[in-house]
CSV table of C-alpha atoms in Angstrom, one decimal:
chain,number,residue,atom,x,y,z
A,158,ASP,CA,130.9,70.9,-84.6
A,159,ALA,CA,131.1,74.6,-85.2
A,160,LYS,CA,134.4,75.7,-86.6
A,161,THR,CA,136.5,78.5,-85.2
A,162,THR,CA,139.0,80.8,-86.8
A,163,GLN,CA,142.0,82.3,-85.0
A,164,PRO,CA,145.0,84.2,-86.0
A,165,THR,CA,148.1,82.0,-86.5
A,166,SER,CA,150.3,84.0,-84.2
A,167,MET,CA,150.4,87.1,-81.9
A,168,ASP,CA,153.0,88.9,-79.9
A,169,CYS,CA,152.6,90.6,-76.6
A,170,ALA,CA,155.0,92.5,-74.3
A,171,GLU,CA,155.4,91.2,-70.8
A,172,GLY,CA,153.1,93.0,-68.4
A,173,ARG,CA,150.7,94.1,-71.1
A,174,ALA,CA,147.3,92.7,-71.8
A,175,ALA,CA,147.1,89.9,-74.4
A,176,ASN,CA,143.8,89.9,-76.4
A,177,LEU,CA,143.3,86.8,-78.4
A,178,PRO,CA,140.4,86.9,-80.8
A,179,CYS,CA,138.3,84.0,-82.1
A,180,ASN,CA,135.6,83.9,-84.7
A,181,HIS,CA,132.8,81.3,-84.5
A,182,SER,CA,130.2,82.6,-86.8
A,183,THR,CA,128.3,79.3,-87.1
A,184,ILE,CA,127.9,78.7,-83.4
A,185,SER,CA,124.5,77.5,-82.4
A,186,GLY,CA,122.4,78.7,-79.4
A,187,ASN,CA,123.3,75.9,-77.0
A,188,GLU,CA,127.1,75.8,-77.8
A,189,TYR,CA,129.6,77.1,-75.3
A,190,VAL,CA,133.0,78.7,-76.1
A,191,TYR,CA,135.9,77.0,-74.4
A,192,TRP,CA,139.6,78.1,-74.3
A,193,TYR,CA,142.5,75.8,-73.7
A,194,ARG,CA,146.2,76.5,-74.0
A,195,GLN,CA,149.2,74.3,-74.6
A,196,ILE,CA,152.6,75.2,-73.3
A,197,HIS,CA,155.5,73.7,-75.2
A,198,SER,CA,156.0,70.0,-74.5
A,199,GLN,CA,152.9,69.8,-72.2
A,200,GLY,CA,149.3,68.7,-72.6
A,201,PRO,CA,146.6,71.3,-73.1
A,202,GLN,CA,145.2,73.1,-70.1
A,203,TYR,CA,141.7,74.4,-69.6
A,204,ILE,CA,141.5,78.2,-69.2
A,205,ILE,CA,137.9,79.3,-69.2
A,206,HIS,CA,134.5,78.8,-70.9
A,207,GLY,CA,131.3,80.8,-71.4
A,208,LEU,CA,127.9,80.8,-73.1
A,209,LYS,CA,126.8,84.4,-73.7
A,210,ASN,CA,127.9,86.4,-70.6
A,211,ASN,CA,131.4,87.6,-70.0
A,212,GLU,CA,133.4,85.4,-67.7
A,213,THR,CA,136.4,85.9,-65.5
A,214,ASN,CA,138.5,83.6,-63.4
A,215,GLU,CA,142.0,83.7,-61.9
A,216,MET,CA,143.6,83.0,-65.3
A,217,ALA,CA,141.8,85.1,-67.8
A,218,SER,CA,138.6,86.9,-68.9
A,219,LEU,CA,136.4,85.9,-71.8
A,220,ILE,CA,134.4,88.5,-73.7
A,221,ILE,CA,131.7,87.1,-76.0
A,222,THR,CA,130.0,89.5,-78.5
A,223,GLU,CA,126.2,89.9,-78.2
A,224,ASP,CA,125.6,88.0,-81.4
A,225,ARG,CA,128.0,85.3,-80.1
A,226,LYS,CA,129.8,85.1,-83.4
A,227,SER,CA,133.1,86.0,-81.9
A,228,SER,CA,134.9,86.1,-78.6
A,229,THR,CA,138.2,87.4,-77.1
A,230,LEU,CA,140.3,85.8,-74.5
A,231,ILE,CA,142.1,88.4,-72.3
A,232,LEU,CA,145.2,87.7,-70.3
A,233,PRO,CA,145.3,91.0,-68.3
A,234,HIS,CA,149.0,91.0,-67.4
A,235,ALA,CA,150.9,88.6,-69.7
A,236,THR,CA,154.0,86.9,-68.3
A,237,LEU,CA,156.7,85.0,-70.1
A,238,ARG,CA,155.0,81.8,-68.8
A,239,ASP,CA,151.9,82.6,-70.9
A,240,THR,CA,153.8,81.9,-74.1
A,241,ALA,CA,151.8,79.0,-75.5
A,242,VAL,CA,149.4,78.0,-78.2
A,243,TYR,CA,145.8,79.1,-77.4
A,244,TYR,CA,142.9,77.1,-78.7
A,245,CYS,CA,139.3,78.4,-79.0
A,246,ILE,CA,136.8,75.5,-79.1
A,247,VAL,CA,133.0,75.5,-79.3
A,248,GLY,CA,130.7,72.7,-78.3
A,249,ASN,CA,127.6,71.7,-76.4
A,250,THR,CA,127.5,71.4,-72.7
A,251,GLY,CA,128.8,67.9,-71.8
A,252,PHE,CA,130.2,67.2,-75.3
A,253,GLN,CA,132.7,64.5,-75.2
A,254,LYS,CA,135.4,65.4,-77.6
A,255,LEU,CA,137.3,68.6,-77.9
A,256,VAL,CA,137.8,69.6,-81.6
A,257,PHE,CA,141.0,71.6,-81.7
A,258,GLY,CA,142.0,73.8,-84.6
A,259,THR,CA,145.5,75.0,-85.0
A,260,GLY,CA,145.2,77.8,-82.4
A,261,THR,CA,147.0,81.0,-81.9
A,262,ARG,CA,150.7,80.9,-81.0
A,263,LEU,CA,151.2,83.7,-78.4
A,264,LEU,CA,154.7,84.9,-77.8
A,265,VAL,CA,155.2,87.0,-74.7
A,266,SER,CA,158.5,88.9,-74.8
A,267,PRO,CA,160.4,90.9,-72.2
B,53,ASP,CA,151.4,64.4,-58.1
B,54,THR,CA,147.7,63.7,-58.6
B,55,GLY,CA,147.4,64.7,-62.2
B,56,VAL,CA,147.0,62.5,-65.3
B,57,SER,CA,150.1,60.4,-65.9
B,58,GLN,CA,151.2,58.6,-69.0
B,59,ASP,CA,153.9,56.0,-69.6
B,60,PRO,CA,156.2,55.9,-71.4
B,61,ARG,CA,156.9,59.6,-72.1
B,62,HIS,CA,158.9,58.6,-75.2
B,63,LYS,CA,158.9,55.5,-77.4
B,64,ILE,CA,161.0,54.8,-80.5
B,65,THR,CA,160.1,51.7,-82.5
B,66,LYS,CA,160.7,50.2,-85.8
B,67,ARG,CA,158.0,50.0,-88.5
B,68,GLY,CA,155.9,46.9,-88.1
B,69,GLN,CA,156.3,46.6,-84.3
B,70,ASN,CA,153.5,46.8,-81.8
B,71,VAL,CA,153.5,49.4,-79.1
B,72,THR,CA,151.3,50.0,-76.0
B,73,PHE,CA,150.9,53.1,-74.0
B,74,ARG,CA,149.4,53.5,-70.6
B,75,CYS,CA,147.3,56.4,-69.1
B,76,ASP,CA,146.4,56.8,-65.4
B,77,PRO,CA,143.7,59.4,-65.0
B,78,ILE,CA,142.9,61.5,-62.0
B,79,SER,CA,141.6,59.0,-59.5
B,80,GLU,CA,138.0,60.0,-59.2
B,81,HIS,CA,137.5,60.8,-62.9
B,82,ASN,CA,135.2,58.5,-64.7
B,83,ARG,CA,135.8,59.8,-68.2
B,84,LEU,CA,139.0,59.2,-70.1
B,85,TYR,CA,140.0,60.4,-73.6
B,86,TRP,CA,142.8,59.7,-76.0
B,87,TYR,CA,144.0,62.3,-78.5
B,88,ARG,CA,146.8,62.3,-81.1
B,89,GLN,CA,148.8,65.4,-82.0
B,90,THR,CA,151.2,65.8,-84.9
B,91,LEU,CA,153.7,68.6,-85.3
B,92,GLY,CA,152.1,72.0,-85.8
B,93,GLN,CA,148.6,70.7,-85.4
B,94,GLY,CA,146.1,70.7,-82.6
B,95,PRO,CA,145.2,67.5,-80.8
B,96,GLU,CA,142.8,65.2,-82.7
B,97,PHE,CA,140.2,63.1,-80.8
B,98,LEU,CA,140.7,59.3,-81.0
B,99,THR,CA,138.4,57.7,-78.5
B,100,TYR,CA,136.5,58.2,-75.2
B,101,PHE,CA,135.6,56.0,-72.2
B,102,GLN,CA,133.0,56.5,-69.6
B,103,ASN,CA,134.1,54.1,-66.8
B,104,GLU,CA,135.0,50.9,-68.7
B,105,ALA,CA,132.7,51.5,-71.6
B,106,GLN,CA,134.2,52.8,-74.9
B,107,LEU,CA,131.5,55.1,-76.1
B,108,GLU,CA,133.0,56.8,-79.1
B,109,LYS,CA,135.8,56.1,-81.6
B,110,SER,CA,137.1,58.4,-84.3
B,111,ARG,CA,137.5,57.3,-87.8
B,112,LEU,CA,141.2,58.1,-87.2
B,113,LEU,CA,141.3,55.0,-85.0
B,114,SER,CA,142.0,52.3,-87.6
B,115,ASP,CA,141.8,48.6,-87.1
B,116,ARG,CA,145.4,48.7,-86.0
B,117,PHE,CA,144.5,50.8,-82.9
B,118,SER,CA,142.8,49.4,-79.9
B,119,ALA,CA,142.1,51.1,-76.5
B,120,GLU,CA,140.9,49.5,-73.3
B,121,ARG,CA,139.9,50.6,-69.9
B,122,PRO,CA,139.3,47.2,-68.2
B,123,LYS,CA,138.4,48.3,-64.7
B,124,GLY,CA,137.4,51.9,-65.3
B,125,SER,CA,140.6,53.2,-64.0
B,126,PHE,CA,143.8,53.2,-66.1
B,127,SER,CA,143.6,52.8,-69.9
B,128,THR,CA,145.9,51.4,-72.5
B,129,LEU,CA,146.3,52.3,-76.2
B,130,GLU,CA,147.9,49.7,-78.4
B,131,ILE,CA,149.0,50.2,-82.0
B,132,GLN,CA,149.8,47.1,-84.0
B,133,ARG,CA,152.1,47.0,-87.0
B,134,THR,CA,153.2,50.6,-86.5
B,135,GLU,CA,153.7,52.8,-89.6
B,136,GLN,CA,155.8,55.9,-89.9
B,137,GLY,CA,152.5,57.9,-90.1
B,138,ASP,CA,151.7,56.9,-86.6
B,139,SER,CA,154.6,59.1,-85.3
B,140,ALA,CA,152.9,61.6,-83.1
B,141,MET,CA,152.3,62.7,-79.5
B,142,TYR,CA,149.5,60.6,-77.9
B,143,LEU,CA,147.7,62.5,-75.2
B,144,CYS,CA,145.4,61.2,-72.6
B,145,ALA,CA,142.9,63.3,-70.7
B,146,SER,CA,140.3,62.7,-68.0
B,147,SER,CA,137.2,64.5,-66.6
B,148,LEU,CA,134.4,64.0,-64.1
B,149,ASP,CA,131.0,63.6,-65.6
B,150,ARG,CA,129.3,65.6,-62.9
B,151,ASP,CA,131.2,68.6,-64.2
B,152,TRP,CA,129.0,68.5,-67.3
B,153,MET,CA,128.7,72.2,-67.6
B,154,ASN,CA,132.4,72.8,-67.1
B,155,ASN,CA,133.6,70.0,-69.4
B,156,GLU,CA,137.1,70.6,-68.2
B,157,GLN,CA,139.4,67.9,-69.4
B,158,PHE,CA,142.7,67.4,-67.6
B,159,PHE,CA,145.5,66.3,-69.9
B,160,GLY,CA,148.6,64.3,-69.2
B,161,PRO,CA,152.1,65.1,-70.6
B,162,GLY,CA,151.7,62.8,-73.5
B,163,THR,CA,153.7,59.9,-75.0
B,164,ARG,CA,155.8,60.8,-78.0
B,165,LEU,CA,156.0,58.0,-80.5
B,166,THR,CA,158.6,57.9,-83.2
B,167,VAL,CA,158.4,55.1,-85.8
B,168,LEU,CA,161.5,54.5,-87.8
């Protein structure tokens, strides 16, 4: 599985956009980028995924660079409830196991 | 609540005892996964079922660990002769295989195991 690199922690002010980067320089052509988050004392929660085009849903936007070696998850208006560990994962469509790294701990403050 | 449920939520046991955890997936989901998470780390894959068939097991799943999904619905994870290193959060997830492009896994709240 391709590896990902994320900053250990980030801070964001409530109401501002949170931009969480992820490097996946060894990603192969048929591998997707997935983002999950884990709020304290809960199981992980799917956020969004993409292959090469930018994606947006009700939770977030995903921006993937043209060379696909990195991506950014954007939470457009972060709230206190967005405080969580965010995991960037790469894998083939239909892959069976999620390979989590240590993720980015995002702290949203008032 | 129609999400993934796990029972118990917390388990404290003494070293050497056997423990069993249960996971009830979302009702129409035919894929079920077990993960383990230790403090400060991301979840680690343990095993995966498609219906009642166990299709993949991690090397982390030693001989003391066994998982079953007898009727393709709920699953159990048993740990025999527990060791202190087994202390962790055990997470269960489920998904629907027709969502193969999405590969969204729905996680339960986990069972926190403490081995004394």
